[in-house]
Structure formats: C-alpha cells, structure tokens
C-alpha cells in the first residue's frame, strides 16, 4: 500500500508549496495526460494486458509471436468485426486491462491486511497488518486504538496541522486523512472494505470525491463559483475535459447540453454533483485520451483505426529500439 500512503502524504503536504504541488498534482490527475508513460514495458501492459505480455515475453518478443498475440487482442477487442481497432474499441480494451492490472497489483495487499480472513478489511486490520509505511504495528496500536481495540475516533477525526512539532509531516494528519478516505469508499458503511471497495481505497485519485477528501480540497475543480453544483457552462468545461470519444457514452449523453438536460432530474437548470456523478458513473472512468494517443501514434494510413500490421510495426519498433527491452531480454 506504499503508493496509497505516498499519494495521501503528498496531498496532505500541498499547503507547504501550493503552486508546485498543484502543478505536480495536475500532471498526476489530469486526464489529458496518458496514464502510462511512453515506454514499451507499460505500453505492452496497456495494449496487451498482463497475461498476453507474459506470453510475448516468453517468446523473447519475436515479431511472429507478436503478430500472434496481436491477433488475440483484435479478436477480443474488435466489437464490429472489421479486424481493426477504432478509438472506442481500443478505449474499452485498455480500460478492461487497467481494471485487471489494478486488481492484480492490490490482491496481495488485500490478503495481507485481512487478518481474520473474512474477506473484509477493517481500518484496524489495515493499520495492524502492514498497510501504513510510516508507523509500526505497535505504534499504530498504541496511538490509534483504544484499550478495547476500537478505533480512537476522536484522534482520527480531529483536524491536525500539516507539520508536527519537529517540522516533519504530521503522522496524525496523514493517517486521519487515510481514515476519511477509508470511510468514503466504504459504500455500505459496515466499517470494513470488501474487495471492490479496497480497490477504490487503493486508487483514491480515480474518483474526484475521494481526491477531494485526500487533498482537503473544498470545491470541485470545475465548480468555478463554488456553489456546490454545475451550471451549464461549468458542465460544458467538465464534459470537454473528460469526454473526447462521445461514442463511449449513451446516445442521449453525446453532447454536453444533451447530457446536462438528461441528467437534470429536478429541472432546476443546474446539476448537483450527485446528479452529475450518477450520469457519468462507469463512463468517464474509461480513459478517453489513451486510445486517441495510441491511434495517433500508430495509425499510418489515416483511417483513425489500428490494424494488426500497424500495431505490430509500431510495437516491434519500440521493443527493438528501446533500451528497456534490450537490457531485459534475457530476464524475460
């Protein structure tokens, strides 16, 4: 859970240098940036998925083996049967791989933290079983648990300064913020996280409400007048930032104005965050930018789709020329 703690600590300390931290966080969370760097190892995981990447690695990235693997990708990702991948098909395929990769990354943590093996993780289990980098099991027990093993809610829910008395990050502040995230992703409010909730807890930057809790941000980014809702102009900005492949949305959502009207359930001319989130749920979680970026890079004939040959040529060039694969071929 190192990444979760580091992410939360970073956000908790943003008040030390608001401008620098804001620039860094924008790079981390802005959906206009690819969520993986332009390196073959991460591109392979994104396009192929972890299992097909392992299969390709077993063949030392031979070009024929790459073609066979890409055949499998197209067979699974091609929805209209034209043997090509358009932006929508590629975005859905990348999203599927992303979810699987995230689940694989946190699976070990889930079982490590689940002390009583009931497939649920309480915050006590999280703290006592290795979830926190900055504190030992004993320290967590002594500082954040009461004698009856219940959480010290007064300490966890209090407001804490950014820095402690020695000028370092406030441990109480970091762990208190983690506890707020924990409560926010605990959808059924049973005091424990199931598998799906734990994945959301592990990736708090994926959900704007969780980002707000992690950073202490009071207002949403596109709520320009800070009134806790979106007017039509604010929503247009929000929509244009998140949606570049309208085909990924239901037909009635494929322009910002149509989506605004469809989601304004009480017809008051505004969208509450609840109304907006309800409409966007499951749609903007799919990254619209990565598939555009990959097609722009690999599309040689200008049809805005990727063929097997285009993927093989682009991918093989990367794996042949990049130092990453050159240095690691024997390992793989």
mmCIF file of C-alpha atoms in Angstrom:
data_model
loop_
_atom_site.group_PDB
_atom_site.id
_atom_site.type_symbol
_atom_site.label_atom_id
_atom_site.label_comp_id
_atom_site.label_asym_id
_atom_site.label_seq_id
_atom_site.Cartn_x
_atom_site.Cartn_y
_atom_site.Cartn_z
ATOM 1 C CA UNK A 1 0.000 0.000 0.000
ATOM 2 C CA UNK A 2 3.066 2.255 -0.379
ATOM 3 C CA UNK A 3 1.526 4.174 -3.300
ATOM 4 C CA UNK A 4 -1.676 4.988 -1.384
ATOM 5 C CA UNK A 5 0.193 6.290 1.662
ATOM 6 C CA UNK A 6 2.618 8.255 -0.514
ATOM 7 C CA UNK A 7 -0.242 9.755 -2.518
ATOM 8 C CA UNK A 8 -2.087 10.819 0.608
ATOM 9 C CA UNK A 9 1.050 12.204 2.236
ATOM 10 C CA UNK A 10 1.824 14.193 -0.893
ATOM 11 C CA UNK A 11 -1.637 15.736 -0.960
ATOM 12 C CA UNK A 12 -1.669 16.413 2.753
ATOM 13 C CA UNK A 13 1.518 18.463 2.381
ATOM 14 C CA UNK A 14 0.388 20.548 -0.578
ATOM 15 C CA UNK A 15 -0.122 23.597 1.591
ATOM 16 C CA UNK A 16 3.665 23.850 2.029
ATOM 17 C CA UNK A 17 4.046 24.860 -1.635
ATOM 18 C CA UNK A 18 0.655 25.268 -3.207
ATOM 19 C CA UNK A 19 1.886 26.236 -6.659
ATOM 20 C CA UNK A 20 4.479 23.493 -7.006
ATOM 21 C CA UNK A 21 2.223 20.854 -5.533
ATOM 22 C CA UNK A 22 -0.650 21.976 -7.730
ATOM 23 C CA UNK A 23 1.476 21.635 -10.844
ATOM 24 C CA UNK A 24 2.634 18.188 -9.811
ATOM 25 C CA UNK A 25 -0.856 17.011 -8.937
ATOM 26 C CA UNK A 26 -2.192 18.323 -12.234
ATOM 27 C CA UNK A 27 0.269 16.055 -14.010
ATOM 28 C CA UNK A 28 -0.817 13.119 -11.887
ATOM 29 C CA UNK A 29 -4.551 13.515 -12.242
ATOM 30 C CA UNK A 30 -5.261 15.413 -15.465
ATOM 31 C CA UNK A 31 -6.968 13.030 -17.847
ATOM 32 C CA UNK A 32 -5.336 14.758 -20.827
ATOM 33 C CA UNK A 33 -2.102 13.015 -19.898
ATOM 34 C CA UNK A 34 -1.597 9.321 -20.726
ATOM 35 C CA UNK A 35 -1.914 7.303 -17.539
ATOM 36 C CA UNK A 36 1.130 5.290 -18.526
ATOM 37 C CA UNK A 37 4.460 6.690 -19.661
ATOM 38 C CA UNK A 38 5.633 6.305 -23.240
ATOM 39 C CA UNK A 39 7.776 3.256 -22.523
ATOM 40 C CA UNK A 40 7.375 -0.189 -24.085
ATOM 41 C CA UNK A 41 7.035 -2.048 -20.808
ATOM 42 C CA UNK A 42 3.979 -0.023 -19.783
ATOM 43 C CA UNK A 43 2.556 0.179 -23.304
ATOM 44 C CA UNK A 44 2.683 -3.610 -23.522
ATOM 45 C CA UNK A 45 0.755 -3.985 -20.296
ATOM 46 C CA UNK A 46 -1.786 -1.415 -21.532
ATOM 47 C CA UNK A 47 -2.376 -2.779 -25.028
ATOM 48 C CA UNK A 48 -1.834 -6.469 -24.426
ATOM 49 C CA UNK A 49 -2.773 -6.938 -20.803
ATOM 50 C CA UNK A 50 -0.519 -8.694 -18.338
ATOM 51 C CA UNK A 51 -1.190 -12.264 -19.491
ATOM 52 C CA UNK A 52 -0.520 -11.583 -23.173
ATOM 53 C CA UNK A 53 2.556 -9.560 -22.216
ATOM 54 C CA UNK A 54 3.900 -12.602 -20.371
ATOM 55 C CA UNK A 55 3.122 -14.768 -23.390
ATOM 56 C CA UNK A 56 5.008 -12.385 -25.666
ATOM 57 C CA UNK A 57 7.933 -12.156 -23.263
ATOM 58 C CA UNK A 58 8.204 -15.936 -23.235
ATOM 59 C CA UNK A 59 8.912 -15.748 -26.980
ATOM 60 C CA UNK A 60 11.561 -13.047 -26.496
ATOM 61 C CA UNK A 61 9.385 -10.558 -28.376
ATOM 62 C CA UNK A 62 9.841 -12.333 -31.697
ATOM 63 C CA UNK A 63 7.913 -10.480 -34.456
ATOM 64 C CA UNK A 64 5.890 -13.555 -35.459
ATOM 65 C CA UNK A 65 4.967 -14.182 -31.827
ATOM 66 C CA UNK A 66 3.968 -10.519 -31.557
ATOM 67 C CA UNK A 67 1.673 -10.934 -34.549
ATOM 68 C CA UNK A 68 0.046 -13.979 -32.977
ATOM 69 C CA UNK A 69 -0.536 -12.063 -29.741
ATOM 70 C CA UNK A 70 -1.982 -9.047 -31.570
ATOM 71 C CA UNK A 71 -4.379 -11.427 -33.343
ATOM 72 C CA UNK A 72 -5.695 -12.378 -29.903
ATOM 73 C CA UNK A 73 -6.027 -8.734 -28.899
ATOM 74 C CA UNK A 74 -8.020 -7.857 -32.011
ATOM 75 C CA UNK A 75 -10.182 -10.976 -31.671
ATOM 76 C CA UNK A 76 -11.177 -9.933 -28.154
ATOM 77 C CA UNK A 77 -11.327 -6.138 -28.596
ATOM 78 C CA UNK A 78 -12.859 -5.789 -32.083
ATOM 79 C CA UNK A 79 -16.571 -5.196 -31.497
ATOM 80 C CA UNK A 80 -17.758 -4.565 -35.058
ATOM 81 C CA UNK A 81 -15.861 -7.404 -36.747
ATOM 82 C CA UNK A 82 -13.818 -5.310 -39.191
ATOM 83 C CA UNK A 83 -10.470 -6.633 -37.839
ATOM 84 C CA UNK A 84 -9.472 -3.079 -36.919
ATOM 85 C CA UNK A 85 -9.493 -1.223 -33.597
ATOM 86 C CA UNK A 86 -11.153 2.195 -33.503
ATOM 87 C CA UNK A 87 -10.960 4.679 -30.623
ATOM 88 C CA UNK A 88 -13.973 3.275 -28.808
ATOM 89 C CA UNK A 89 -12.868 -0.359 -29.078
ATOM 90 C CA UNK A 90 -9.334 0.469 -28.001
ATOM 91 C CA UNK A 91 -10.532 2.597 -25.055
ATOM 92 C CA UNK A 92 -12.766 -0.214 -23.779
ATOM 93 C CA UNK A 93 -9.967 -2.752 -24.186
ATOM 94 C CA UNK A 94 -7.465 -0.552 -22.344
ATOM 95 C CA UNK A 95 -9.994 0.010 -19.557
ATOM 96 C CA UNK A 96 -10.533 -3.731 -19.150
ATOM 97 C CA UNK A 97 -6.781 -4.286 -18.886
ATOM 98 C CA UNK A 98 -6.399 -1.389 -16.462
ATOM 99 C CA UNK A 99 -9.006 -2.837 -14.094
ATOM 100 C CA UNK A 100 -7.398 -6.271 -14.251
ATOM 101 C CA UNK A 101 -3.932 -4.839 -13.654
ATOM 102 C CA UNK A 102 -5.105 -2.793 -10.684
ATOM 103 C CA UNK A 103 -6.774 -5.831 -9.170
ATOM 104 C CA UNK A 104 -3.601 -7.871 -9.645
ATOM 105 C CA UNK A 105 -1.476 -5.138 -8.038
ATOM 106 C CA UNK A 106 -3.512 -4.945 -4.825
ATOM 107 C CA UNK A 107 -4.560 -8.578 -4.483
ATOM 108 C CA UNK A 108 -1.578 -9.452 -2.304
ATOM 109 C CA UNK A 109 -2.138 -6.402 -0.099
ATOM 110 C CA UNK A 110 -5.768 -7.356 0.415
ATOM 111 C CA UNK A 111 -4.954 -10.793 1.770
ATOM 112 C CA UNK A 112 -2.002 -9.479 3.784
ATOM 113 C CA UNK A 113 -4.200 -6.925 5.556
ATOM 114 C CA UNK A 114 -7.177 -9.248 6.098
ATOM 115 C CA UNK A 115 -6.071 -10.525 9.492
ATOM 116 C CA UNK A 116 -9.102 -12.714 10.298
ATOM 117 C CA UNK A 117 -9.508 -13.916 6.688
ATOM 118 C CA UNK A 118 -13.156 -12.891 6.402
ATOM 119 C CA UNK A 119 -12.613 -11.170 3.014
ATOM 120 C CA UNK A 120 -13.172 -7.780 4.663
ATOM 121 C CA UNK A 121 -10.599 -5.273 5.907
ATOM 122 C CA UNK A 122 -11.284 -3.003 8.851
ATOM 123 C CA UNK A 123 -9.132 0.068 9.450
ATOM 124 C CA UNK A 124 -7.735 -1.720 12.483
ATOM 125 C CA UNK A 125 -6.591 -4.596 10.270
ATOM 126 C CA UNK A 126 -5.175 -2.167 7.733
ATOM 127 C CA UNK A 127 -3.051 -0.451 10.361
ATOM 128 C CA UNK A 128 -2.021 -3.589 12.229
ATOM 129 C CA UNK A 129 -1.112 -5.676 9.185
ATOM 130 C CA UNK A 130 1.310 -3.586 7.190
ATOM 131 C CA UNK A 131 -0.914 -1.023 5.493
ATOM 132 C CA UNK A 132 0.979 2.004 6.813
ATOM 133 C CA UNK A 133 4.582 2.778 5.894
ATOM 134 C CA UNK A 134 5.248 5.469 8.462
ATOM 135 C CA UNK A 135 4.297 3.635 11.613
ATOM 136 C CA UNK A 136 4.850 0.218 13.139
ATOM 137 C CA UNK A 137 2.116 -2.140 14.223
ATOM 138 C CA UNK A 138 2.855 -1.369 17.876
ATOM 139 C CA UNK A 139 2.845 2.393 17.326
ATOM 140 C CA UNK A 140 -0.449 2.215 15.461
ATOM 141 C CA UNK A 141 -1.986 0.144 18.253
ATOM 142 C CA UNK A 142 -0.744 2.458 20.986
ATOM 143 C CA UNK A 143 -1.704 5.713 19.288
ATOM 144 C CA UNK A 144 -4.825 4.970 17.277
ATOM 145 C CA UNK A 145 -6.551 2.108 19.104
ATOM 146 C CA UNK A 146 -8.215 2.176 22.495
ATOM 147 C CA UNK A 147 -7.868 -0.491 25.168
ATOM 148 C CA UNK A 148 -10.865 -2.407 23.797
ATOM 149 C CA UNK A 149 -9.240 -2.489 20.317
ATOM 150 C CA UNK A 150 -11.727 0.062 18.984
ATOM 151 C CA UNK A 151 -10.501 2.965 16.906
ATOM 152 C CA UNK A 152 -9.664 6.221 18.614
ATOM 153 C CA UNK A 153 -12.247 8.179 16.650
ATOM 154 C CA UNK A 154 -11.505 11.418 18.478
ATOM 155 C CA UNK A 155 -7.900 11.321 17.247
ATOM 156 C CA UNK A 156 -8.637 10.050 13.747
ATOM 157 C CA UNK A 157 -11.418 12.540 13.034
ATOM 158 C CA UNK A 158 -9.751 15.606 14.562
ATOM 159 C CA UNK A 159 -8.188 18.334 12.432
ATOM 160 C CA UNK A 160 -4.405 18.124 12.578
ATOM 161 C CA UNK A 161 -1.690 20.557 11.471
ATOM 162 C CA UNK A 162 0.291 19.740 8.362
ATOM 163 C CA UNK A 163 3.562 19.608 10.295
ATOM 164 C CA UNK A 164 4.321 18.142 13.678
ATOM 165 C CA UNK A 165 6.320 19.877 16.418
ATOM 166 C CA UNK A 166 9.614 18.800 14.828
ATOM 167 C CA UNK A 167 8.823 20.222 11.401
ATOM 168 C CA UNK A 168 8.067 16.873 9.800
ATOM 169 C CA UNK A 169 4.810 15.619 8.280
ATOM 170 C CA UNK A 170 2.104 15.165 10.874
ATOM 171 C CA UNK A 171 1.538 11.433 11.292
ATOM 172 C CA UNK A 172 -1.871 12.012 12.832
ATOM 173 C CA UNK A 173 -2.803 14.167 9.845
ATOM 174 C CA UNK A 174 -1.745 11.599 7.251
ATOM 175 C CA UNK A 175 -3.453 8.686 8.995
ATOM 176 C CA UNK A 176 -6.525 10.785 9.742
ATOM 177 C CA UNK A 177 -6.817 11.612 6.053
ATOM 178 C CA UNK A 178 -6.471 7.936 5.158
ATOM 179 C CA UNK A 179 -9.267 7.156 7.582
ATOM 180 C CA UNK A 180 -11.501 9.728 5.865
ATOM 181 C CA UNK A 181 -10.796 8.045 2.522
ATOM 182 C CA UNK A 182 -11.498 4.667 4.109
ATOM 183 C CA UNK A 183 -14.898 5.858 5.309
ATOM 184 C CA UNK A 184 -15.696 7.442 1.959
ATOM 185 C CA UNK A 185 -15.114 4.259 -0.046
ATOM 186 C CA UNK A 186 -16.951 2.088 2.498
ATOM 187 C CA UNK A 187 -20.134 2.194 0.431
ATOM 188 C CA UNK A 188 -22.327 0.108 2.744
ATOM 189 C CA UNK A 189 -20.947 1.777 5.887
ATOM 190 C CA UNK A 190 -20.237 -1.516 7.663
ATOM 191 C CA UNK A 191 -16.820 -0.352 8.874
ATOM 192 C CA UNK A 192 -14.907 -2.702 6.586
ATOM 193 C CA UNK A 193 -13.837 -2.789 2.939
ATOM 194 C CA UNK A 194 -14.750 -5.604 0.608
ATOM 195 C CA UNK A 195 -12.684 -6.341 -2.493
ATOM 196 C CA UNK A 196 -14.238 -3.683 -4.738
ATOM 197 C CA UNK A 197 -14.102 -1.046 -2.005
ATOM 198 C CA UNK A 198 -10.475 -1.885 -1.290
ATOM 199 C CA UNK A 199 -9.537 -1.315 -4.938
ATOM 200 C CA UNK A 200 -11.164 2.148 -4.747
ATOM 201 C CA UNK A 201 -9.295 2.784 -1.479
ATOM 202 C CA UNK A 202 -6.028 1.776 -3.132
ATOM 203 C CA UNK A 203 -6.509 4.220 -6.028
ATOM 204 C CA UNK A 204 -8.022 7.340 -4.449
ATOM 205 C CA UNK A 205 -7.001 9.537 -7.391
ATOM 206 C CA UNK A 206 -9.505 7.738 -9.643
ATOM 207 C CA UNK A 207 -12.579 9.367 -8.058
ATOM 208 C CA UNK A 208 -12.943 13.129 -7.686
ATOM 209 C CA UNK A 209 -14.797 12.971 -4.381
ATOM 210 C CA UNK A 210 -12.029 10.779 -2.959
ATOM 211 C CA UNK A 211 -9.392 13.146 -4.332
ATOM 212 C CA UNK A 212 -11.120 15.974 -2.523
ATOM 213 C CA UNK A 213 -11.027 14.076 0.759
ATOM 214 C CA UNK A 214 -7.393 13.129 0.252
ATOM 215 C CA UNK A 215 -6.272 16.654 -0.593
ATOM 216 C CA UNK A 216 -8.555 18.620 1.703
ATOM 217 C CA UNK A 217 -9.943 20.375 -1.387
ATOM 218 C CA UNK A 218 -13.244 22.022 -0.525
ATOM 219 C CA UNK A 219 -14.641 22.585 -4.013
ATOM 220 C CA UNK A 220 -14.601 20.642 -7.249
ATOM 221 C CA UNK A 221 -12.297 21.913 -9.955
ATOM 222 C CA UNK A 222 -14.964 22.881 -12.481
ATOM 223 C CA UNK A 223 -17.344 24.385 -9.931
ATOM 224 C CA UNK A 224 -15.954 27.835 -10.681
ATOM 225 C CA UNK A 225 -18.251 29.846 -8.432
ATOM 226 C CA UNK A 226 -18.022 27.304 -5.575
ATOM 227 C CA UNK A 227 -21.752 26.915 -5.129
ATOM 228 C CA UNK A 228 -21.645 23.120 -4.919
ATOM 229 C CA UNK A 229 -23.235 22.416 -8.305
ATOM 230 C CA UNK A 230 -22.632 22.824 -12.038
ATOM 231 C CA UNK A 231 -24.295 25.409 -14.245
ATOM 232 C CA UNK A 232 -24.401 24.650 -17.970
ATOM 233 C CA UNK A 233 -21.133 26.481 -18.748
ATOM 234 C CA UNK A 234 -19.285 24.782 -15.901
ATOM 235 C CA UNK A 235 -20.630 21.437 -17.049
ATOM 236 C CA UNK A 236 -19.523 22.085 -20.637
ATOM 237 C CA UNK A 237 -15.966 22.614 -19.375
ATOM 238 C CA UNK A 238 -16.169 19.484 -17.243
ATOM 239 C CA UNK A 239 -17.536 17.462 -20.156
ATOM 240 C CA UNK A 240 -14.950 18.675 -22.674
ATOM 241 C CA UNK A 241 -12.148 17.784 -20.279
ATOM 242 C CA UNK A 242 -13.342 14.214 -19.736
ATOM 243 C CA UNK A 243 -15.065 13.234 -22.964
ATOM 244 C CA UNK A 244 -13.249 13.005 -26.285
ATOM 245 C CA UNK A 245 -14.924 9.812 -27.563
ATOM 246 C CA UNK A 246 -18.678 10.516 -27.342
ATOM 247 C CA UNK A 247 -19.366 7.042 -28.747
ATOM 248 C CA UNK A 248 -18.418 5.659 -25.338
ATOM 249 C CA UNK A 249 -21.491 7.352 -23.856
ATOM 250 C CA UNK A 250 -25.195 6.582 -24.334
ATOM 251 C CA UNK A 251 -26.676 8.461 -27.303
ATOM 252 C CA UNK A 252 -28.508 10.944 -25.114
ATOM 253 C CA UNK A 253 -25.175 11.933 -23.488
ATOM 254 C CA UNK A 254 -23.118 12.584 -26.617
ATOM 255 C CA UNK A 255 -23.139 16.377 -26.366
ATOM 256 C CA UNK A 256 -22.699 18.313 -23.116
ATOM 257 C CA UNK A 257 -26.013 20.124 -23.461
ATOM 258 C CA UNK A 258 -27.996 16.940 -24.128
ATOM 259 C CA UNK A 259 -26.315 15.193 -21.219
ATOM 260 C CA UNK A 260 -26.937 18.168 -18.929
ATOM 261 C CA UNK A 261 -30.654 18.188 -19.763
ATOM 262 C CA UNK A 262 -30.946 14.398 -19.402
ATOM 263 C CA UNK A 263 -29.241 14.414 -16.012
ATOM 264 C CA UNK A 264 -31.001 17.464 -14.533
ATOM 265 C CA UNK A 265 -33.631 15.338 -12.841
ATOM 266 C CA UNK A 266 -35.344 18.155 -10.967
ATOM 267 C CA UNK A 267 -35.191 20.531 -13.956
ATOM 268 C CA UNK A 268 -33.751 23.395 -11.917
ATOM 269 C CA UNK A 269 -31.171 24.360 -14.553
ATOM 270 C CA UNK A 270 -28.234 23.043 -12.513
ATOM 271 C CA UNK A 271 -26.583 19.694 -11.965
ATOM 272 C CA UNK A 272 -25.843 18.693 -8.412
ATOM 273 C CA UNK A 273 -22.675 16.662 -8.032
ATOM 274 C CA UNK A 274 -24.847 13.681 -7.206
ATOM 275 C CA UNK A 275 -26.760 14.082 -10.485
ATOM 276 C CA UNK A 276 -23.561 14.506 -12.475
ATOM 277 C CA UNK A 277 -21.796 11.564 -10.835
ATOM 278 C CA UNK A 278 -24.811 9.325 -11.312
ATOM 279 C CA UNK A 279 -24.893 10.062 -15.050
ATOM 280 C CA UNK A 280 -21.164 9.778 -15.583
ATOM 281 C CA UNK A 281 -20.711 6.661 -13.446
ATOM 282 C CA UNK A 282 -18.969 3.966 -15.466
ATOM 283 C CA UNK A 283 -18.335 6.283 -18.409
ATOM 284 C CA UNK A 284 -15.587 8.783 -17.573
ATOM 285 C CA UNK A 285 -13.809 6.104 -15.553
ATOM 286 C CA UNK A 286 -12.841 4.884 -19.022
ATOM 287 C CA UNK A 287 -9.876 6.938 -20.192
ATOM 288 C CA UNK A 288 -10.800 8.681 -23.441
ATOM 289 C CA UNK A 289 -7.321 10.059 -24.097
ATOM 290 C CA UNK A 290 -5.074 6.990 -24.176
ATOM 291 C CA UNK A 291 -6.712 5.377 -27.180
ATOM 292 C CA UNK A 292 -6.540 8.651 -29.126
ATOM 293 C CA UNK A 293 -2.867 8.962 -28.273
ATOM 294 C CA UNK A 294 -2.093 5.400 -29.338
ATOM 295 C CA UNK A 295 -4.044 5.657 -32.592
ATOM 296 C CA UNK A 296 -2.417 8.977 -33.429
ATOM 297 C CA UNK A 297 0.980 7.352 -32.892
ATOM 298 C CA UNK A 298 0.327 4.095 -34.740
ATOM 299 C CA UNK A 299 -2.195 4.937 -37.480
ATOM 300 C CA UNK A 300 -0.165 5.017 -40.720
ATOM 301 C CA UNK A 301 -2.934 5.154 -43.340
ATOM 302 C CA UNK A 302 -5.043 7.857 -41.733
ATOM 303 C CA UNK A 303 -8.240 5.836 -41.200
ATOM 304 C CA UNK A 304 -8.216 6.577 -37.437
ATOM 305 C CA UNK A 305 -8.052 2.869 -36.654
ATOM 306 C CA UNK A 306 -5.276 0.413 -35.855
ATOM 307 C CA UNK A 307 -4.749 -2.686 -37.958
ATOM 308 C CA UNK A 308 -2.783 -5.725 -36.882
ATOM 309 C CA UNK A 309 0.070 -4.649 -39.137
ATOM 310 C CA UNK A 310 0.151 -1.122 -37.705
ATOM 311 C CA UNK A 311 0.198 -2.401 -34.149
ATOM 312 C CA UNK A 312 2.917 -4.957 -34.924
ATOM 313 C CA UNK A 313 5.087 -2.415 -36.740
ATOM 314 C CA UNK A 314 4.759 0.235 -34.035
ATOM 315 C CA UNK A 315 5.109 -2.173 -31.156
ATOM 316 C CA UNK A 316 8.028 -4.071 -32.705
ATOM 317 C CA UNK A 317 9.886 -0.833 -33.379
ATOM 318 C CA UNK A 318 9.525 0.137 -29.735
ATOM 319 C CA UNK A 319 10.640 -3.240 -28.403
ATOM 320 C CA UNK A 320 13.554 -3.434 -30.841
ATOM 321 C CA UNK A 321 14.886 0.071 -30.295
ATOM 322 C CA UNK A 322 14.186 0.843 -26.669
ATOM 323 C CA UNK A 323 16.857 0.218 -24.057
ATOM 324 C CA UNK A 324 14.283 -1.266 -21.682
ATOM 325 C CA UNK A 325 13.798 -4.397 -23.742
ATOM 326 C CA UNK A 326 17.406 -4.542 -24.890
ATOM 327 C CA UNK A 327 18.593 -4.624 -21.284
ATOM 328 C CA UNK A 328 15.941 -7.125 -20.102
ATOM 329 C CA UNK A 329 15.523 -9.611 -22.936
ATOM 330 C CA UNK A 330 17.408 -12.348 -21.077
ATOM 331 C CA UNK A 331 15.397 -11.785 -17.905
ATOM 332 C CA UNK A 332 12.125 -12.022 -19.765
#
